[in-house]
Amino acid sequence: MNNTDLAQILIRAVQEADSSEQLVDAVQELAAAGIEESVPTLIAALGYNNPGAAVAAVDGLIAIGEATVPPLLELIDNYNYGARAWAIRALAGIGDVRALDTLLEAAKTDFSLSVRRAAARGLGTLSWHQIPSEKLESVQTQVLEALLLICQDPEWVVRYAAVTSLETLAIAIAVTLPDQASRITNQLQQMLDTDADLGVRTRVRLAQEKIQPQQHQETFAPKRKLQDIEVPEVPYRGGGRR
């Protein structure tokens, strides 16, 4: 049986499900198959008002990856709010840069804390290699500005997600935007000193531990290389202790 035949069987099972439990099971099986032909059905499942089916559909869309992005973006403005929220979760999980504007808007303005959290997390998992090199610094700066703003969100889970994304962004910009790295470290230190939530402060400490070795390496590795080139080796003259 080829993928097209299998997809049709699994899609039919979703369409013919006559209970909430059967629908969840059918969508889970369809998502697990990872077949591109299933994308329209998985997207439709986001609007079934069935959280279990929606979670399974999001997982399936993320697993399929980039092929799901155009149809999600094409339809996202026409969704009811619940389906739109699930779609944003899927886009955040995929990390495709074509969803950047949608993720930025959702992370900064959506009224649902769970959507803002998912979008904020998605800003830290963007696939930077998809961006042309001449635009990379500009896009990373845009994401940095957004994350610094999101760190002020009133909900701790959103600030937590922003810290997670700042960690990954700090590592990414160590090469492309080293002059901006201090903005991230300063923001993290400020949150460590002032954030009211223990979970956020704990996540900040973890981010600092991961960022600092990377920044140290980027700062000192070029100097070591320069020394290797410019400092001549001192000849051995003997007389050392054995």
PDB file of C-alpha atoms in Angstrom, residues 4 6 21 26 39 66 73 87 97 100 106 114 116 118 132 142-143 146 149 161 163 178 184-185 213 223 233:
ATOM      1  CA  THR A   4      -1.665   7.973  -1.042  1.00  0.00           C
ATOM      2  CA  LEU A   6      -2.973   4.860   3.248  1.00  0.00           C
ATOM      3  CA  GLU A  21     -13.062   9.362  21.284  1.00  0.00           C
ATOM      4  CA  ALA A  26      -8.481   8.695  14.022  1.00  0.00           C
ATOM      5  CA  VAL A  39      -2.285  18.171   5.723  1.00  0.00           C
ATOM      6  CA  GLU A  66       7.560  23.025   6.042  1.00  0.00           C
ATOM      7  CA  LEU A  73      -0.751  30.921   6.705  1.00  0.00           C
ATOM      8  CA  ALA A  87      -2.544  26.911  14.055  1.00  0.00           C
ATOM      9  CA  VAL A  97      10.586  31.917   8.984  1.00  0.00           C
ATOM     10  CA  LEU A 100       7.643  35.235  11.479  1.00  0.00           C
ATOM     11  CA  ALA A 106       0.648  36.703  18.360  1.00  0.00           C
ATOM     12  CA  SER A 114      -1.189  30.118  25.932  1.00  0.00           C
ATOM     13  CA  ARG A 116       1.460  34.242  23.448  1.00  0.00           C
ATOM     14  CA  ALA A 118       3.590  29.316  22.090  1.00  0.00           C
ATOM     15  CA  PRO A 132      19.220  35.237   3.063  1.00  0.00           C
ATOM     16  CA  GLN A 142      13.598  42.379  14.959  1.00  0.00           C
ATOM     17  CA  VAL A 143      13.183  39.175  16.947  1.00  0.00           C
ATOM     18  CA  ALA A 146      10.204  41.625  20.269  1.00  0.00           C
ATOM     19  CA  LEU A 149       9.287  43.472  24.990  1.00  0.00           C
ATOM     20  CA  ALA A 161       9.016  31.246  27.070  1.00  0.00           C
ATOM     21  CA  VAL A 163      13.703  33.628  28.356  1.00  0.00           C
ATOM     22  CA  PRO A 178      27.954  40.182  18.862  1.00  0.00           C
ATOM     23  CA  ILE A 184      20.263  39.877  26.224  1.00  0.00           C
ATOM     24  CA  THR A 185      22.585  39.357  29.181  1.00  0.00           C
ATOM     25  CA  PRO A 213      30.393  29.746  27.952  1.00  0.00           C
ATOM     26  CA  LYS A 223      42.427  36.122  20.287  1.00  0.00           C
ATOM     27  CA  GLU A 233      57.513  29.895  19.551  1.00  0.00           C
TER      28      GLU A 233
END
